[in-house]
Tab-separated table of C-alpha atoms and ligand atoms in Angstrom:
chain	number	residue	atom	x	y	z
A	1	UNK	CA	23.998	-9.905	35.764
A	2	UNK	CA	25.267	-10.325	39.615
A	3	UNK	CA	25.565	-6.962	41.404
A	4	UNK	CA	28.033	-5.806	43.493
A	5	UNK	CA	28.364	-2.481	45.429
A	6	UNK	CA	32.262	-0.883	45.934
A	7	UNK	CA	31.725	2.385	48.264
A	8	UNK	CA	35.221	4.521	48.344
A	9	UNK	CA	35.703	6.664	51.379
A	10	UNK	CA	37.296	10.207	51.564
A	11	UNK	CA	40.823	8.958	50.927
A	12	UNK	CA	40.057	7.075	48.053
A	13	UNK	CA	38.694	9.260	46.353
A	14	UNK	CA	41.157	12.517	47.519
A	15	UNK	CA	42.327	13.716	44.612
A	16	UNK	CA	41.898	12.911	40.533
A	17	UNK	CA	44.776	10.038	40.779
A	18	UNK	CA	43.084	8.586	43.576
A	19	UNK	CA	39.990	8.549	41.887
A	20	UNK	CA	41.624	6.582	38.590
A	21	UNK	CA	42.972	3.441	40.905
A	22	UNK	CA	39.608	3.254	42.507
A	23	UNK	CA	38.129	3.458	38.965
A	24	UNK	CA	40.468	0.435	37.872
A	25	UNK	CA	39.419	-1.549	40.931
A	26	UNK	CA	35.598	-1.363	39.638
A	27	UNK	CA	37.174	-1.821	36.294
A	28	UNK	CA	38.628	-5.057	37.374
A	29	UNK	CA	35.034	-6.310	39.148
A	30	UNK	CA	33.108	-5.400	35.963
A	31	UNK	CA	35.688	-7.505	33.904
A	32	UNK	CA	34.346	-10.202	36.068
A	33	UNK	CA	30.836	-9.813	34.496
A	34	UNK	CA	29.099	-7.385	37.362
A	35	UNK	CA	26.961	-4.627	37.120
A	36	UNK	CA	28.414	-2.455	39.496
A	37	UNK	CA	27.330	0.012	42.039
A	38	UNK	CA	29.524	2.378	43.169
A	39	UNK	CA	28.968	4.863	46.545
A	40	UNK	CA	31.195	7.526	46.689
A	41	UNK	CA	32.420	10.184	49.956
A	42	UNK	CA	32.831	13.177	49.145
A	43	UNK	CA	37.057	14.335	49.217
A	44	UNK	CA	39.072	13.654	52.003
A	45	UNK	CA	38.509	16.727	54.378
A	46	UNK	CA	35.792	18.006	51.992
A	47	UNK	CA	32.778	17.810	54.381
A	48	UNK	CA	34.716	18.896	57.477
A	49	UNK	CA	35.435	21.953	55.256
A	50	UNK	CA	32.167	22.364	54.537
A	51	UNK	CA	30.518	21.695	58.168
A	52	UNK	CA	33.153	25.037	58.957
A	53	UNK	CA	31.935	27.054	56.673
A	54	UNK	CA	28.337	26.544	57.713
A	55	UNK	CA	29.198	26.896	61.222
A	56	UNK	CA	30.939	30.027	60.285
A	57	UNK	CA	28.254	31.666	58.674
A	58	UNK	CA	25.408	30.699	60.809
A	59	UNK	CA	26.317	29.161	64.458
A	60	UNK	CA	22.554	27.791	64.592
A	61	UNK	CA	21.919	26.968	61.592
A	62	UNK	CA	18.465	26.046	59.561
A	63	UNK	CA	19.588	22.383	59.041
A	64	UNK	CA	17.992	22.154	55.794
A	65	UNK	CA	20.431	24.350	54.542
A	66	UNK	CA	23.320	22.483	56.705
A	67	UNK	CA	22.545	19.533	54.311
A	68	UNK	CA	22.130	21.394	50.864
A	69	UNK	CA	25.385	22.955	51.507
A	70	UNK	CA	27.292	19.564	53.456
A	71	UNK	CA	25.630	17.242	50.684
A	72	UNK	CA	27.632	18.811	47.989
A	73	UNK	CA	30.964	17.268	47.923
A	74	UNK	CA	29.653	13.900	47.009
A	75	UNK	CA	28.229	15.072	43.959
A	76	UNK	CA	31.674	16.029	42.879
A	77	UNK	CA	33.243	12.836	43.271
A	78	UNK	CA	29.625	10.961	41.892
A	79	UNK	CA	30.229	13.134	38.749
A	80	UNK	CA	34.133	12.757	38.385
A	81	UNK	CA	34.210	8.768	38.980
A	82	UNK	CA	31.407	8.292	36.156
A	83	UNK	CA	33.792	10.829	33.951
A	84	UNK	CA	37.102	8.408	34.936
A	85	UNK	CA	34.819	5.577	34.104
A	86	UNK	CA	34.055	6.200	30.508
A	87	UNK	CA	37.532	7.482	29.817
A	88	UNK	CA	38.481	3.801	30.726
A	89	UNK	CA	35.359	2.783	28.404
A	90	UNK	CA	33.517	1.132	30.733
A	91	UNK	CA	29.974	2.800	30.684
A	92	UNK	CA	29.124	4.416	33.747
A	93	UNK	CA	26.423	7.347	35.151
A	94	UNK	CA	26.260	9.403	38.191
A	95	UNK	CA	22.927	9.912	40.416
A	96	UNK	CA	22.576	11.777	43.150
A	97	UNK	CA	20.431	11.010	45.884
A	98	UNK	CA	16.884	12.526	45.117
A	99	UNK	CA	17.657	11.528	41.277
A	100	UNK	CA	17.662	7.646	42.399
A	101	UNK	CA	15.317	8.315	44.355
A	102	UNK	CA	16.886	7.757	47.775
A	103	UNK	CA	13.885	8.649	49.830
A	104	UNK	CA	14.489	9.548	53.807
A	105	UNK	CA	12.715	11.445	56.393
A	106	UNK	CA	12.758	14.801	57.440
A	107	UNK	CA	15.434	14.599	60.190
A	108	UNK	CA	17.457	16.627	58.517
A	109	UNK	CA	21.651	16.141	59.270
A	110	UNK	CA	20.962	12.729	60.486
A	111	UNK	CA	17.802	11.767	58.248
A	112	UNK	CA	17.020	7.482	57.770
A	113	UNK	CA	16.471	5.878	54.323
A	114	UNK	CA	12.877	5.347	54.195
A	115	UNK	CA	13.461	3.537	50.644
A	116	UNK	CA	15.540	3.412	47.302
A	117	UNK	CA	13.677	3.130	43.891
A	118	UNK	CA	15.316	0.552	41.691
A	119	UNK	CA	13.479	1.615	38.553
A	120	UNK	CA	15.834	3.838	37.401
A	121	UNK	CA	19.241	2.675	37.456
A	122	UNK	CA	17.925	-0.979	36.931
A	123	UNK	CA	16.719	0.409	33.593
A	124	UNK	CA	19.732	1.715	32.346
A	125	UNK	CA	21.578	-1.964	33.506
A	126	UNK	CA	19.845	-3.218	31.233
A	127	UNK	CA	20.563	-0.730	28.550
A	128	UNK	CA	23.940	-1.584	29.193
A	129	UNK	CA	25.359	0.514	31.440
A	130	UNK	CA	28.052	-1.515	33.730
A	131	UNK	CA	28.358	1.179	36.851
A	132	UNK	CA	25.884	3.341	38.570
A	133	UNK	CA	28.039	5.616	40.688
A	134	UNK	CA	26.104	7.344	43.540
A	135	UNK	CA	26.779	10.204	45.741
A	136	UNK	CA	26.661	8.795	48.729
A	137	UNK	CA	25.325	10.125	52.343
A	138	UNK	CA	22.543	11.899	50.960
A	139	UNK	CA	19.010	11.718	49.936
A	140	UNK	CA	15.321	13.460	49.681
A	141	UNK	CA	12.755	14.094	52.144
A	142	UNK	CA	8.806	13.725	51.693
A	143	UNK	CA	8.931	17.551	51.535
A	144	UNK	CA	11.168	17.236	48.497
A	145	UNK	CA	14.658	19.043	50.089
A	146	UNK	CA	18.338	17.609	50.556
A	147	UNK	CA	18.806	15.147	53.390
A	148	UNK	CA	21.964	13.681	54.623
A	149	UNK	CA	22.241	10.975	56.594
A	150	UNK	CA	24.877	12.022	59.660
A	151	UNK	CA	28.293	11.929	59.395
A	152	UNK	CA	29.958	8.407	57.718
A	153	UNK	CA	26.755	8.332	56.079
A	154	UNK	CA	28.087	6.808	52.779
A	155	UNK	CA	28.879	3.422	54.470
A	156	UNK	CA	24.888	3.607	54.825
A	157	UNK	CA	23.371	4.589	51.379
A	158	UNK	CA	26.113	1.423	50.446
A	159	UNK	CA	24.495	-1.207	52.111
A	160	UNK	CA	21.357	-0.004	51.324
A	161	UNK	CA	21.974	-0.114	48.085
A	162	UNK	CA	22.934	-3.552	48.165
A	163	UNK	CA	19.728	-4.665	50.198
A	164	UNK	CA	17.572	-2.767	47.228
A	165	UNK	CA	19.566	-4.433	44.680
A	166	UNK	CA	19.928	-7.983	46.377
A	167	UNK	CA	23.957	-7.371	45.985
A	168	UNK	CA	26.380	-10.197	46.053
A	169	UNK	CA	28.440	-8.299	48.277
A	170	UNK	CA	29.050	-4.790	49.960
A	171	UNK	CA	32.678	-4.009	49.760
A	172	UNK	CA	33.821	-0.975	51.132
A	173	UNK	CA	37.066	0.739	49.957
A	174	UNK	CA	38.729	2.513	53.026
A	175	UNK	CA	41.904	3.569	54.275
A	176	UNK	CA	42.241	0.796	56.526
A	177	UNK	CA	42.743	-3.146	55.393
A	178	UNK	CA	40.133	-4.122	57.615
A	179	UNK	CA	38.393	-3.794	60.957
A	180	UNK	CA	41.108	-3.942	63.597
A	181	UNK	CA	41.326	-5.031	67.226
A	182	UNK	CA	40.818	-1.374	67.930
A	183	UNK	CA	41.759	2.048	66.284
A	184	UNK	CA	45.504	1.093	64.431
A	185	UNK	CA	46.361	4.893	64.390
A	186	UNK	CA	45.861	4.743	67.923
A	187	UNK	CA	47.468	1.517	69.191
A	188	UNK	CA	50.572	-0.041	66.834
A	189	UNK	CA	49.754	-3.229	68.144
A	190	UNK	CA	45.989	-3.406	67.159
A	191	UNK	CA	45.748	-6.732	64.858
A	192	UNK	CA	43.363	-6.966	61.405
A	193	UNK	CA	40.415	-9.199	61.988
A	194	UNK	CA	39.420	-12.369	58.851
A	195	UNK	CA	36.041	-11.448	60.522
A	196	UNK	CA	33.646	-9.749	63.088
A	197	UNK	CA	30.411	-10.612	63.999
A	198	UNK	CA	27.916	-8.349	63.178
A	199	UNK	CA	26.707	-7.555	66.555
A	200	UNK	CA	30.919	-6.762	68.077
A	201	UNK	CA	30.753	-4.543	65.134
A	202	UNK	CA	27.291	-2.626	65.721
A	203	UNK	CA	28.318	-1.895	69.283
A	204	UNK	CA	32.294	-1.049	68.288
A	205	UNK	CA	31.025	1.512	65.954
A	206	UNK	CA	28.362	2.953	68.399
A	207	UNK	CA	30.921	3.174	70.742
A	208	UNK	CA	33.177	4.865	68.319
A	209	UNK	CA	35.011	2.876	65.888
A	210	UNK	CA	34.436	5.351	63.166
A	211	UNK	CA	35.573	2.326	59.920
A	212	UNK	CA	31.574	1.507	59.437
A	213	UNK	CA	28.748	3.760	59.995
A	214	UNK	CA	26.264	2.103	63.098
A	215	UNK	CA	23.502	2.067	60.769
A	216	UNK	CA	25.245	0.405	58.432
A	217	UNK	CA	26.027	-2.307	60.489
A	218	UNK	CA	22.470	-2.599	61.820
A	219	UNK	CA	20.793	-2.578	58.047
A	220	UNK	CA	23.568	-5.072	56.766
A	221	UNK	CA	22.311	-7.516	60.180
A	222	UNK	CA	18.973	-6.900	59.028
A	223	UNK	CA	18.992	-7.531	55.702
A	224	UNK	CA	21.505	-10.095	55.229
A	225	UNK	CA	23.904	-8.342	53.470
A	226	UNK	CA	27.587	-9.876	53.195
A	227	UNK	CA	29.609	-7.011	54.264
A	228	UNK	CA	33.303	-6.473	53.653
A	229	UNK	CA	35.831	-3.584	54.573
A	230	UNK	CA	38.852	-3.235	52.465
A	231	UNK	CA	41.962	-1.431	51.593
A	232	UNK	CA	41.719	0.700	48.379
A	233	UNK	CA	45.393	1.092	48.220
A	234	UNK	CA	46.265	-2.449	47.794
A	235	UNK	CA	45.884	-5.107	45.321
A	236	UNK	CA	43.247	-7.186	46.641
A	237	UNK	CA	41.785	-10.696	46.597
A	238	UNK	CA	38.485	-11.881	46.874
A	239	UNK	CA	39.665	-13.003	50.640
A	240	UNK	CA	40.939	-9.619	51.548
A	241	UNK	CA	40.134	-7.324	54.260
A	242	UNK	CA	37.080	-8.194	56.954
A	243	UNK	CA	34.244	-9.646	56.658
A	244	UNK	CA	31.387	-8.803	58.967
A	245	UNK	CA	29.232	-11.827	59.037
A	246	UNK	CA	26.986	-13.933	61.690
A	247	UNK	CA	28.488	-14.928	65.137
A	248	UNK	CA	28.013	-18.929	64.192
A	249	UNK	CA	30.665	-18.115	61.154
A	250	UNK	CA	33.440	-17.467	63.688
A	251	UNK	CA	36.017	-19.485	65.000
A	252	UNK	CA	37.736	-17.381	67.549
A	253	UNK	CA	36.030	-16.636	70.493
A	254	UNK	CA	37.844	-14.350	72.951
A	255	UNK	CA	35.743	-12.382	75.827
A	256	UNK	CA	36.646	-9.220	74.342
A	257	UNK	CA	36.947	-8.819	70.926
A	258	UNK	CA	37.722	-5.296	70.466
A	259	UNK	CA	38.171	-1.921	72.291
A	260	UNK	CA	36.459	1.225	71.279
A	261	UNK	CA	36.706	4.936	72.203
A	262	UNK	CA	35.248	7.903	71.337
A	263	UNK	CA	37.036	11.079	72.121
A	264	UNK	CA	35.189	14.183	72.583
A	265	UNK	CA	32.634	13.620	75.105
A	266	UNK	CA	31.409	15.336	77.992
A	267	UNK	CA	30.294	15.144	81.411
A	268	UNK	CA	27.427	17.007	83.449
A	269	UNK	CA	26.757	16.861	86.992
A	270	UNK	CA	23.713	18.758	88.615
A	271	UNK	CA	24.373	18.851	92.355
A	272	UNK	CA	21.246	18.821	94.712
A	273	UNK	CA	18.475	18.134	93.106
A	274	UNK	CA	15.220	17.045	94.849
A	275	UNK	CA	15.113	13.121	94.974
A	276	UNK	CA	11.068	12.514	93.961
A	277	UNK	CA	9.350	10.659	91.329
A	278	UNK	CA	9.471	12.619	87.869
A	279	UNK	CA	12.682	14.636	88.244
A	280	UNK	CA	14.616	11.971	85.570
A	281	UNK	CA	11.631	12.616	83.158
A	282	UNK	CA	12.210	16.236	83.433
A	283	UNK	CA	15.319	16.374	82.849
A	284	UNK	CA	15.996	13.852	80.357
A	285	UNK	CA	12.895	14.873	78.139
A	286	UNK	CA	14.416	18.226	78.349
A	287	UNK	CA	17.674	17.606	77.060
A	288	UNK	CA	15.983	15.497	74.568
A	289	UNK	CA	13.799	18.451	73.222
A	290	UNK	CA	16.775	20.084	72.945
A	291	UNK	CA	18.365	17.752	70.657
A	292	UNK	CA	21.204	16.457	73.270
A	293	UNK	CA	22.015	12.968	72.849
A	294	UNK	CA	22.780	11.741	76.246
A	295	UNK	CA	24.507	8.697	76.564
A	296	UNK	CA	25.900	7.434	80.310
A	297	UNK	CA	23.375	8.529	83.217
A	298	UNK	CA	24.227	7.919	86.969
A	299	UNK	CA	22.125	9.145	89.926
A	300	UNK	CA	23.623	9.465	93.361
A	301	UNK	CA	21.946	7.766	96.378
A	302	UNK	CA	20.142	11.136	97.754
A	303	UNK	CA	20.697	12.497	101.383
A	304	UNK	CA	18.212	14.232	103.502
A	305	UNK	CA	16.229	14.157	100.179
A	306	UNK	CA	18.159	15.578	97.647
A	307	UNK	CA	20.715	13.778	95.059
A	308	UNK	CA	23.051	14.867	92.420
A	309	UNK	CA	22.436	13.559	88.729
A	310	UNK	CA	25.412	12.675	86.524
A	311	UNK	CA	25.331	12.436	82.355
A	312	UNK	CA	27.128	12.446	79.707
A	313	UNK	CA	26.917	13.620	75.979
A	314	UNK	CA	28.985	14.875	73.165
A	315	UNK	CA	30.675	17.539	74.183
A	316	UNK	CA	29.718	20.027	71.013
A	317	UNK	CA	26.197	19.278	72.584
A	318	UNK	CA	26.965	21.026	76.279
A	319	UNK	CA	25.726	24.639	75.692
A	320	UNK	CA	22.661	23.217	74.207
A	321	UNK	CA	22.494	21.274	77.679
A	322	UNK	CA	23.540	24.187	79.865
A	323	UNK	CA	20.838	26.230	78.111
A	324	UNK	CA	17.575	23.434	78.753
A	325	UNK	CA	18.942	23.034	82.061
A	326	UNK	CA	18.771	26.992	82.790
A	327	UNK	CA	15.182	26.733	81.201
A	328	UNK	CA	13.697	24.292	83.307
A	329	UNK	CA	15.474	26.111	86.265
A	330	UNK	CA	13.715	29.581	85.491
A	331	UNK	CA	10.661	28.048	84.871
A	332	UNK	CA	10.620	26.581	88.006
A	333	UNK	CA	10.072	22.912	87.345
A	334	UNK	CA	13.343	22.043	88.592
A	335	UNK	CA	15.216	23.102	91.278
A	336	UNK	CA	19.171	22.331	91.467
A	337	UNK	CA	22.339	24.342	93.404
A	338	UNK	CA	24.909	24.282	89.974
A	339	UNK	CA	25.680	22.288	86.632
A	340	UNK	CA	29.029	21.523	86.262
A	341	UNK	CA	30.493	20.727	82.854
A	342	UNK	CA	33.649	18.868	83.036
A	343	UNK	CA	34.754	19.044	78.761
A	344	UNK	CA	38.001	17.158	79.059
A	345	UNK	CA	36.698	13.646	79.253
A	346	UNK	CA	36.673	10.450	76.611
A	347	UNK	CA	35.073	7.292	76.909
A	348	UNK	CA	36.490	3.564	76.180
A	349	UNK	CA	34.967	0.606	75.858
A	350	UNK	CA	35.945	-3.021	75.791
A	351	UNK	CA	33.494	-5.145	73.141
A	352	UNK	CA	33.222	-8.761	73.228
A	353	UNK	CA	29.715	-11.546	72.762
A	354	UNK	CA	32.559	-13.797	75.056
A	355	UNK	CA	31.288	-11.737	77.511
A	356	UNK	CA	28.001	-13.276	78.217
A	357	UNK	CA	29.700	-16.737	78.673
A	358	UNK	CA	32.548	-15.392	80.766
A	359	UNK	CA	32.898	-13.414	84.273
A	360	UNK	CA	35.724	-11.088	85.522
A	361	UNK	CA	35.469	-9.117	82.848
A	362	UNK	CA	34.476	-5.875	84.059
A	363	UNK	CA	37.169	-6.734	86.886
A	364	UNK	CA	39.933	-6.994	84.971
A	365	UNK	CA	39.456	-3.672	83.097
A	366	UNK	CA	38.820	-2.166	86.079
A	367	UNK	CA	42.043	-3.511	87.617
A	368	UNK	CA	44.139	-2.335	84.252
A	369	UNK	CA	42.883	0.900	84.507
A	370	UNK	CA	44.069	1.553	88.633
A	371	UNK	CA	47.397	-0.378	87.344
A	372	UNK	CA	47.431	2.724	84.979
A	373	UNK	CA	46.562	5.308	87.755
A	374	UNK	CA	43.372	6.584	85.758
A	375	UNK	CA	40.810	7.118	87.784
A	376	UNK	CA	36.387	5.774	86.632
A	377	UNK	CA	34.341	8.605	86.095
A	378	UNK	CA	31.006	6.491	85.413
A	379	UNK	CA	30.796	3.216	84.338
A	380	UNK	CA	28.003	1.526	81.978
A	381	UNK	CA	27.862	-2.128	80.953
A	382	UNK	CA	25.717	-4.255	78.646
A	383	UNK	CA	25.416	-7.686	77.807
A	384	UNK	CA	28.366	-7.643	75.447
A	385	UNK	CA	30.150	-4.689	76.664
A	386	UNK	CA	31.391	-2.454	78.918
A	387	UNK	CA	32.351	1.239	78.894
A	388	UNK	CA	34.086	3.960	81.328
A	389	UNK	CA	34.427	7.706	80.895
A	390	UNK	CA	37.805	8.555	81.723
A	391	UNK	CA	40.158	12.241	81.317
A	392	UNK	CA	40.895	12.706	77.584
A	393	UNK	CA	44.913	13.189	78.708
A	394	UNK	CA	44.768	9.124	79.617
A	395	UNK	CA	42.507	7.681	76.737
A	396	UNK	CA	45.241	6.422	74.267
A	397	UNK	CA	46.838	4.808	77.803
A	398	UNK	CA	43.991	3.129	78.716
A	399	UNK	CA	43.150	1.920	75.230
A	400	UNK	CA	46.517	0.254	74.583
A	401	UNK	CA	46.822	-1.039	78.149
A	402	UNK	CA	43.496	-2.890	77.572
A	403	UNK	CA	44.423	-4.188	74.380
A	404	UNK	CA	47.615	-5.562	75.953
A	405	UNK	CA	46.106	-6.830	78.792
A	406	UNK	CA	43.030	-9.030	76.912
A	407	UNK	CA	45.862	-9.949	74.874
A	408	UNK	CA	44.269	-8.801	71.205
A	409	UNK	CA	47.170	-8.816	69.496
A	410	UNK	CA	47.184	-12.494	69.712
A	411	UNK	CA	45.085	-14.425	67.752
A	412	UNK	CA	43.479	-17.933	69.727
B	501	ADP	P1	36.377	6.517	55.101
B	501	ADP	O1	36.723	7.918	54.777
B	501	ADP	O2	36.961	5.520	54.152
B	501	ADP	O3	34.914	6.305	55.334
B	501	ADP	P2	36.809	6.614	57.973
B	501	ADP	O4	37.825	7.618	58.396
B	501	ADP	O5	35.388	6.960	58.140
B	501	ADP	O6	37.143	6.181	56.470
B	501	ADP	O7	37.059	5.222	58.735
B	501	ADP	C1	38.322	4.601	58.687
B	501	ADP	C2	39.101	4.932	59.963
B	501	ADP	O8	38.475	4.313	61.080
B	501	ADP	C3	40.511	4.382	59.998
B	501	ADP	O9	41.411	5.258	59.374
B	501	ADP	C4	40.789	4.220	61.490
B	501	ADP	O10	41.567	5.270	62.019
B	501	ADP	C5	39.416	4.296	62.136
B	501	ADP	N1	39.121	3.164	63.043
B	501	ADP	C6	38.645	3.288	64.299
B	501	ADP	N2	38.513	2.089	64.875
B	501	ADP	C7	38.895	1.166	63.962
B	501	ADP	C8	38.973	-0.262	63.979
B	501	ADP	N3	38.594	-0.982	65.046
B	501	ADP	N4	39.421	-0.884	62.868
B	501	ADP	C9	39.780	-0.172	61.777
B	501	ADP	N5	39.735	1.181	61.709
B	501	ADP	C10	39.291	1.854	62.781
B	502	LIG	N1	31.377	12.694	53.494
B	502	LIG	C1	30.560	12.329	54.630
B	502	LIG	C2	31.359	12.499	55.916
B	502	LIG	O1	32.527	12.849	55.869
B	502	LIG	C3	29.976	10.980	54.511
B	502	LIG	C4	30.973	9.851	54.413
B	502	LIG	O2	32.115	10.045	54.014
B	502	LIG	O3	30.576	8.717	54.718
B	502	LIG	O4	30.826	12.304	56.977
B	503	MG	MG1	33.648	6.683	57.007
């Protein structure tokens, strides 16, 4: 039989009701002759509630226990979409991660799939079960404990279950009917893509379109996967939603394709520090230890020796930052006058493989951004993108006035 994987985010799966239409959808796929692989999130709100209640009872936590405790709300919905299954008679089974086995490492709250044994479920597909359903986002380390696989992780543990599998197709079930010009909730104009290439959509969801998981993106690129995001609150075709596919399957070709943000950042200055060989390494390997994932950097030219050093980072990740700074201070291997932590900032980013065959770019969002009166805090670019940290207060401004002004709500 062909395969196909259906993963149903948070909303789809909310409540019991929600859970039934998602069940018919899979209903409707098997009546097609599939064997069907379901991924499911855990509730709508579910893991946030969870995260809380860790954080409440132990601000730095073991993360082992983080996961065990953050892993669990999948296994409710795994268990309850099998149960809505076979009330429709269709036979179906819930697995949870480590019962697949879905085997990661040890990086516990944002662990990688190492590999998924097919042995298993294949067996009971050809028993004749129709749909395995599996609790997504989590999985089992060589030492044998819960892993999850950082936040969105479900969109993940689907595509990997479709490379394991060699799937049809990946379709994931989200609030959304597709991947948009940029966030919809954010900007009314933002307009559904028919498709994205896979490389606009691995650097819009590093950047912070939260609708597919990076690593999603990146394993689905890798292994060839035909990816698909779709509404599950609408009756759909087999031409619905987006499909994330390779850059020589797309017509339209505009610079910029999409525009990104990602809202709670942060951004650390050290003032005075010496200006010799080795000073980056110390810092940066410290923050690293630490666990800080720092993303924009920006050195000042130095004067009469000494520079100031500019980064940025999530900003749930600054007193971890504040605290290896103030280590490597007392210690004496770096000498600086003050970090200053400035919270309130957000960054945005314009996305587009146009960009490497087109100039004035960069210019033009500059240009938007001073017609808007919001001042560039640091700017990084790649090849196919460029990003700015901006105040929070002007980040929905700047990420409609961008979208007007490379004209996304107009297709070629
Ligand atoms: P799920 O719970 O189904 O995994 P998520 O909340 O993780 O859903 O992702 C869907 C959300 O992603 C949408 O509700 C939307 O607000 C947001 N989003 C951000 N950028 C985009 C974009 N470019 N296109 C579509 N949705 C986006
Ligand atoms: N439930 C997890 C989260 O909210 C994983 C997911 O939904 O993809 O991050
Ligand atoms: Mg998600």
């Amino acid at each position: 039989m062909p395969i196909l994987v259906m993963k149903f985010g948070g909303t789809s799966v909310a409540n019991p009701d929600r859970i039934r239409r998602a069940a018919k959808r899979v209903g409707v796929e098997v009546a097609k002759g599939y064997d069907v692989i379901v991924i499911v999130s855990a509730m709508a709100g579910k893991t946030n509630e969870l995260v809380g209640w860790v954080e409440e009872t132990s601000p730095l936590y073991d993360a082992r226990e983080y996961d065990a405790v953050v892993s669990s709300g999948e296994n409710v919905t795994a268990g309850l979409m099998a149960l809505t299954l076979q009330e429709m008679d269709v036979p179906a089974r819930s697995w949870q991660g480590w019962q697949v086995p879905l085997m990661t490492t040890s990086a516990h709250s944002a662990a990688r799939i190492r590999e998924i044994g097919t042995d298993n479920i294949g067996r009971k597909f050809a028993e004749g079960m129709k749909v395995a359903v599996i609790a997504g986002f989590q999985g089992i380390s060589p030492e044998g404990r819960v892993t999850t696989l950082g936040r969105g992780g479900s969109d993940t543990t689907a595509v990997a279950f479709a490379a394991a599998f060699g799937a049809e197709r990946c379709d994931i079930y989200t609030d959304v009917d597709g991947v948009y010009t940029t966030d919809p909730r954010i900007c009314e104009k933002a307009r559904k893509l028919d498709r994205i290439a896979f490389e606009e959509m691995l650097e819009l969801a590093s950047l912070g379109a939260k609708v597919l998981q990076t690593r999603s993106v990146e394993l689905a690129m890798r292994y060839h996967v035909k990816l698909r995001v779709l509404s599950s609150f609408e009756e759909q075709s087999d031409e619905a939603g987006t499909l994330v596919c390779d850059e020589e399957e797309i017509m339209e070709m505009k610079p910029v394709a999409g525009v990104a943000y990602s809202r709670d950042e942060a951004k650390l200055t050290l003032m005075s520090v010496a200006d010799r060989p080795g000073i980056a390494a110390i810092i940066f390997s410290a923050l690293s230890d630490a666990g800080v994932n720092v993303d924009m950097i920006v050195q000042n030219i130095s004067e009469e020796g000494r520079t100031d050093m500019t980064f940025s980072c999530p900003v749930g990740e600054v007193p971890r930052a504040e605290a290896a700074l103030a280590a490597i201070r007392t210690e004496g291997r770096l000498n600086f006058s003050e970090a200053i932590a400035d919270r309130n900032v957000a960054k945005v980013s314009v996305v587009g493989i146009g960009m490497r065959s087109q100039s004035g770019v960069a210019a033009k969002m500059f240009k938007v951004l001073s017609d808007e009166g919001i001042n560039i805090k640091v700017i990084t670019t790649s090849e196919i993108k460029i990003s700015v940290l901006i105040d929070r207060k002007y980040m929905e401004l700047a990420v409609q006035a961008l979208h007007d002004a490379f004209e996304l709500d107009k297709a070629d």
